[in-house]
């Protein structure tokens, strides 16, 4: 099982790396989570350099993809080489998620046609201009496409993906591990309230 987190030049560390950390709380030999970049290395909006773990070509064949965000997303969607590869993303065979400005990428790929989305406040007007309804909430999913708005909503995407690919209990354990001490039950419960309505079959909050 491969989950690729698309991470571009100028990426937002919170969006890519929180998702990476939560997803990697699943301990299984068949579970692989990678930072996927278009080049050998990319530098974040705050100067953090990460090296490529997987390529865009690998991402379009992955079981699930998170499109991360950053300060250069509008440049990404105008890059024909990147978008040519990403046009092979297919929600009929993959789970596809976007964090914050990643929703603009999905919009430009036509993956949000008729589907409302969540995004950050800065990106909102660009996604609206692309013809997508933007919701005032942190998470939304329809079928195999999900979006989250706000850096600290990235764990909602991770929980949705883990539940869809593994189980609700695996998602609960991952969230519980990263949640603040003394707030774990509250943290997990709030996450589940946001994610559960958008699962194919509603799942109760694991005890």
mmCIF file of C-alpha atoms in Angstrom:
data_model
loop_
_atom_site.group_PDB
_atom_site.id
_atom_site.type_symbol
_atom_site.label_atom_id
_atom_site.label_comp_id
_atom_site.label_asym_id
_atom_site.label_seq_id
_atom_site.Cartn_x
_atom_site.Cartn_y
_atom_site.Cartn_z
ATOM 1 C CA UNK A 1 0.000 0.000 0.000
ATOM 2 C CA UNK A 2 1.635 3.231 -1.156
ATOM 3 C CA UNK A 3 0.527 6.722 -0.120
ATOM 4 C CA UNK A 4 2.343 9.540 -1.918
ATOM 5 C CA UNK A 5 2.344 13.067 -0.479
ATOM 6 C CA UNK A 6 2.931 15.478 -3.357
ATOM 7 C CA UNK A 7 5.362 18.089 -2.105
ATOM 8 C CA UNK A 8 6.477 20.961 -4.324
ATOM 9 C CA UNK A 9 9.000 23.781 -4.128
ATOM 10 C CA UNK A 10 7.851 26.263 -1.481
ATOM 11 C CA UNK A 11 5.848 23.559 0.303
ATOM 12 C CA UNK A 12 4.194 24.058 3.683
ATOM 13 C CA UNK A 13 5.942 21.821 6.224
ATOM 14 C CA UNK A 14 2.849 21.447 8.406
ATOM 15 C CA UNK A 15 0.781 20.101 5.527
ATOM 16 C CA UNK A 16 3.215 17.513 4.179
ATOM 17 C CA UNK A 17 5.054 16.466 7.324
ATOM 18 C CA UNK A 18 2.160 16.212 9.794
ATOM 19 C CA UNK A 19 0.348 13.938 7.348
ATOM 20 C CA UNK A 20 3.560 11.937 6.888
ATOM 21 C CA UNK A 21 3.972 11.543 10.641
ATOM 22 C CA UNK A 22 0.386 10.496 11.346
ATOM 23 C CA UNK A 23 0.211 8.097 8.411
ATOM 24 C CA UNK A 24 3.452 6.440 9.462
ATOM 25 C CA UNK A 25 1.928 5.523 12.816
ATOM 26 C CA UNK A 26 0.514 2.553 10.917
ATOM 27 C CA UNK A 27 3.080 -0.179 11.464
ATOM 28 C CA UNK A 28 2.852 -2.698 8.668
ATOM 29 C CA UNK A 29 5.288 -4.146 6.168
ATOM 30 C CA UNK A 30 2.861 -3.430 3.320
ATOM 31 C CA UNK A 31 2.364 0.250 4.300
ATOM 32 C CA UNK A 32 4.568 2.827 2.564
ATOM 33 C CA UNK A 33 4.254 6.604 2.853
ATOM 34 C CA UNK A 34 6.501 8.836 0.768
ATOM 35 C CA UNK A 35 7.266 12.468 0.153
ATOM 36 C CA UNK A 36 6.794 12.738 -3.583
ATOM 37 C CA UNK A 37 8.576 15.575 -5.378
ATOM 38 C CA UNK A 38 9.033 16.625 -9.021
ATOM 39 C CA UNK A 39 12.791 17.087 -8.473
ATOM 40 C CA UNK A 40 15.533 15.447 -6.422
ATOM 41 C CA UNK A 41 14.897 17.853 -3.528
ATOM 42 C CA UNK A 42 12.566 20.716 -2.707
ATOM 43 C CA UNK A 43 12.787 23.581 -0.211
ATOM 44 C CA UNK A 44 9.888 24.600 1.986
ATOM 45 C CA UNK A 45 8.482 28.081 2.466
ATOM 46 C CA UNK A 46 10.652 28.272 5.583
ATOM 47 C CA UNK A 47 13.829 26.790 4.130
ATOM 48 C CA UNK A 48 13.462 23.113 5.101
ATOM 49 C CA UNK A 49 14.966 20.902 2.393
ATOM 50 C CA UNK A 50 13.596 17.396 1.821
ATOM 51 C CA UNK A 51 14.815 14.787 -0.600
ATOM 52 C CA UNK A 52 12.645 12.885 -3.050
ATOM 53 C CA UNK A 53 11.281 9.580 -1.775
ATOM 54 C CA UNK A 54 9.094 8.904 -4.821
ATOM 55 C CA UNK A 55 8.482 10.458 -8.231
ATOM 56 C CA UNK A 56 5.348 11.934 -9.776
ATOM 57 C CA UNK A 57 5.151 8.910 -12.065
ATOM 58 C CA UNK A 58 5.082 6.665 -8.995
ATOM 59 C CA UNK A 59 2.430 8.855 -7.395
ATOM 60 C CA UNK A 60 -0.058 8.414 -10.207
ATOM 61 C CA UNK A 61 0.234 4.653 -9.663
ATOM 62 C CA UNK A 62 -0.045 4.873 -5.844
ATOM 63 C CA UNK A 63 -3.009 3.591 -3.868
ATOM 64 C CA UNK A 64 -3.566 7.045 -2.400
ATOM 65 C CA UNK A 65 -2.253 10.559 -2.995
ATOM 66 C CA UNK A 66 -2.243 13.705 -0.886
ATOM 67 C CA UNK A 67 -1.600 16.912 -2.818
ATOM 68 C CA UNK A 68 0.221 19.136 -0.378
ATOM 69 C CA UNK A 69 0.182 22.905 -0.370
ATOM 70 C CA UNK A 70 2.691 25.731 -0.420
ATOM 71 C CA UNK A 71 3.445 29.249 -1.550
ATOM 72 C CA UNK A 72 4.004 28.264 -5.192
ATOM 73 C CA UNK A 73 0.867 26.256 -5.972
ATOM 74 C CA UNK A 74 -0.281 28.732 -8.612
ATOM 75 C CA UNK A 75 3.045 28.184 -10.363
ATOM 76 C CA UNK A 76 2.609 24.404 -10.051
ATOM 77 C CA UNK A 77 -0.745 24.426 -11.851
ATOM 78 C CA UNK A 78 0.836 26.441 -14.681
ATOM 79 C CA UNK A 79 3.715 23.976 -15.083
ATOM 80 C CA UNK A 80 2.827 21.803 -18.094
ATOM 81 C CA UNK A 81 5.347 19.076 -17.248
ATOM 82 C CA UNK A 82 3.943 18.564 -13.750
ATOM 83 C CA UNK A 83 0.307 18.790 -14.755
ATOM 84 C CA UNK A 84 0.808 16.439 -17.703
ATOM 85 C CA UNK A 85 1.812 13.695 -15.269
ATOM 86 C CA UNK A 86 -0.817 14.533 -12.660
ATOM 87 C CA UNK A 87 -3.589 14.236 -15.241
ATOM 88 C CA UNK A 88 -3.165 10.486 -14.788
ATOM 89 C CA UNK A 89 -4.487 10.679 -11.223
ATOM 90 C CA UNK A 90 -7.722 8.704 -11.187
ATOM 91 C CA UNK A 91 -10.228 8.595 -8.295
ATOM 92 C CA UNK A 92 -11.766 5.495 -9.845
ATOM 93 C CA UNK A 93 -8.714 3.533 -8.684
ATOM 94 C CA UNK A 94 -7.060 5.822 -6.105
ATOM 95 C CA UNK A 95 -7.945 7.776 -3.002
ATOM 96 C CA UNK A 96 -7.050 11.395 -3.756
ATOM 97 C CA UNK A 97 -6.811 14.085 -1.113
ATOM 98 C CA UNK A 98 -5.714 17.711 -1.111
ATOM 99 C CA UNK A 99 -4.500 19.925 1.682
ATOM 100 C CA UNK A 100 -5.156 23.690 1.537
ATOM 101 C CA UNK A 101 -3.860 25.019 -1.811
ATOM 102 C CA UNK A 102 -3.639 21.437 -3.077
ATOM 103 C CA UNK A 103 -7.354 21.891 -3.774
ATOM 104 C CA UNK A 104 -6.386 24.269 -6.574
ATOM 105 C CA UNK A 105 -4.427 21.454 -8.204
ATOM 106 C CA UNK A 106 -7.430 19.135 -8.024
ATOM 107 C CA UNK A 107 -9.658 21.891 -9.397
ATOM 108 C CA UNK A 108 -7.391 22.467 -12.373
ATOM 109 C CA UNK A 109 -7.279 18.720 -13.015
ATOM 110 C CA UNK A 110 -11.093 18.611 -13.118
ATOM 111 C CA UNK A 111 -11.273 16.352 -10.075
ATOM 112 C CA UNK A 112 -13.556 18.760 -8.199
ATOM 113 C CA UNK A 113 -16.137 19.211 -10.952
ATOM 114 C CA UNK A 114 -19.446 19.340 -9.095
ATOM 115 C CA UNK A 115 -17.694 18.583 -5.805
ATOM 116 C CA UNK A 116 -17.374 21.229 -3.050
ATOM 117 C CA UNK A 117 -14.003 21.587 -1.390
ATOM 118 C CA UNK A 118 -12.197 22.823 1.687
ATOM 119 C CA UNK A 119 -9.106 24.990 1.462
ATOM 120 C CA UNK A 120 -7.250 27.712 3.341
ATOM 121 C CA UNK A 121 -8.385 31.330 3.382
ATOM 122 C CA UNK A 122 -5.600 32.536 1.075
ATOM 123 C CA UNK A 123 -6.345 29.938 -1.594
ATOM 124 C CA UNK A 124 -10.132 30.224 -1.345
ATOM 125 C CA UNK A 125 -10.590 32.931 -4.036
ATOM 126 C CA UNK A 126 -8.424 31.026 -6.508
ATOM 127 C CA UNK A 127 -10.416 27.824 -6.016
ATOM 128 C CA UNK A 128 -13.686 29.739 -6.318
ATOM 129 C CA UNK A 129 -12.381 31.324 -9.522
ATOM 130 C CA UNK A 130 -11.741 27.801 -10.814
ATOM 131 C CA UNK A 131 -15.477 27.141 -10.465
ATOM 132 C CA UNK A 132 -15.457 25.154 -7.228
ATOM 133 C CA UNK A 133 -17.725 25.780 -4.245
ATOM 134 C CA UNK A 134 -15.581 26.288 -1.141
ATOM 135 C CA UNK A 135 -17.020 25.214 2.210
ATOM 136 C CA UNK A 136 -16.458 26.939 5.526
ATOM 137 C CA UNK A 137 -15.328 23.779 7.300
ATOM 138 C CA UNK A 138 -12.078 21.861 7.796
ATOM 139 C CA UNK A 139 -12.799 18.638 5.915
ATOM 140 C CA UNK A 140 -15.021 17.268 3.175
ATOM 141 C CA UNK A 141 -14.974 14.090 1.112
ATOM 142 C CA UNK A 142 -17.110 12.615 -1.607
ATOM 143 C CA UNK A 143 -16.447 9.090 -2.791
ATOM 144 C CA UNK A 144 -12.658 8.839 -3.265
ATOM 145 C CA UNK A 145 -11.790 12.556 -3.206
ATOM 146 C CA UNK A 146 -11.176 14.537 -0.009
ATOM 147 C CA UNK A 147 -10.004 18.040 0.818
ATOM 148 C CA UNK A 148 -8.972 19.780 4.030
ATOM 149 C CA UNK A 149 -8.568 23.450 4.845
ATOM 150 C CA UNK A 150 -6.105 24.841 7.379
ATOM 151 C CA UNK A 151 -2.655 23.463 8.170
ATOM 152 C CA UNK A 152 -3.786 21.740 11.358
ATOM 153 C CA UNK A 153 -6.546 19.905 9.493
ATOM 154 C CA UNK A 154 -3.989 17.635 7.833
ATOM 155 C CA UNK A 155 -4.586 14.921 10.425
ATOM 156 C CA UNK A 156 -8.190 14.711 9.198
ATOM 157 C CA UNK A 157 -6.917 13.679 5.777
ATOM 158 C CA UNK A 158 -4.608 11.148 7.419
ATOM 159 C CA UNK A 159 -7.456 9.701 9.500
ATOM 160 C CA UNK A 160 -9.714 9.452 6.436
ATOM 161 C CA UNK A 161 -7.009 7.685 4.445
ATOM 162 C CA UNK A 162 -6.101 5.256 7.215
ATOM 163 C CA UNK A 163 -9.770 4.403 7.784
ATOM 164 C CA UNK A 164 -10.392 3.869 4.090
ATOM 165 C CA UNK A 165 -7.226 1.838 3.499
ATOM 166 C CA UNK A 166 -6.966 0.013 6.834
ATOM 167 C CA UNK A 167 -9.563 0.471 9.578
ATOM 168 C CA UNK A 168 -11.169 2.962 11.930
ATOM 169 C CA UNK A 169 -9.250 1.436 14.819
ATOM 170 C CA UNK A 170 -5.920 2.001 13.057
ATOM 171 C CA UNK A 171 -6.929 5.627 12.483
ATOM 172 C CA UNK A 172 -7.924 6.036 16.127
ATOM 173 C CA UNK A 173 -4.593 4.653 17.317
ATOM 174 C CA UNK A 174 -2.637 6.951 15.009
ATOM 175 C CA UNK A 175 -4.555 10.040 16.146
ATOM 176 C CA UNK A 176 -4.364 9.046 19.789
ATOM 177 C CA UNK A 177 -0.587 8.697 19.560
ATOM 178 C CA UNK A 178 -0.016 12.212 18.211
ATOM 179 C CA UNK A 179 -2.694 13.983 20.267
ATOM 180 C CA UNK A 180 -1.640 16.209 23.191
ATOM 181 C CA UNK A 181 -1.419 14.501 26.563
ATOM 182 C CA UNK A 182 -4.494 15.234 28.635
ATOM 183 C CA UNK A 183 -6.539 15.998 25.520
ATOM 184 C CA UNK A 184 -6.344 12.699 23.654
ATOM 185 C CA UNK A 185 -9.994 11.639 23.972
ATOM 186 C CA UNK A 186 -11.211 15.115 23.048
ATOM 187 C CA UNK A 187 -8.797 15.360 20.132
ATOM 188 C CA UNK A 188 -9.754 11.976 18.678
ATOM 189 C CA UNK A 189 -13.468 12.633 19.179
ATOM 190 C CA UNK A 190 -13.296 15.971 17.363
ATOM 191 C CA UNK A 191 -11.385 14.435 14.469
ATOM 192 C CA UNK A 192 -13.904 11.630 14.201
ATOM 193 C CA UNK A 193 -16.813 14.081 14.164
ATOM 194 C CA UNK A 194 -15.296 15.768 11.135
ATOM 195 C CA UNK A 195 -14.333 12.622 9.243
ATOM 196 C CA UNK A 196 -17.120 10.121 9.968
ATOM 197 C CA UNK A 197 -19.888 11.789 7.893
ATOM 198 C CA UNK A 198 -17.755 11.353 4.792
ATOM 199 C CA UNK A 199 -16.874 7.692 5.142
ATOM 200 C CA UNK A 200 -18.659 5.228 2.827
ATOM 201 C CA UNK A 201 -20.211 3.574 5.870
ATOM 202 C CA UNK A 202 -20.461 5.674 9.011
ATOM 203 C CA UNK A 203 -18.201 4.277 11.705
ATOM 204 C CA UNK A 204 -18.626 4.899 15.434
ATOM 205 C CA UNK A 205 -15.792 6.525 17.349
ATOM 206 C CA UNK A 206 -13.593 3.630 18.463
ATOM 207 C CA UNK A 207 -13.434 3.337 22.250
#
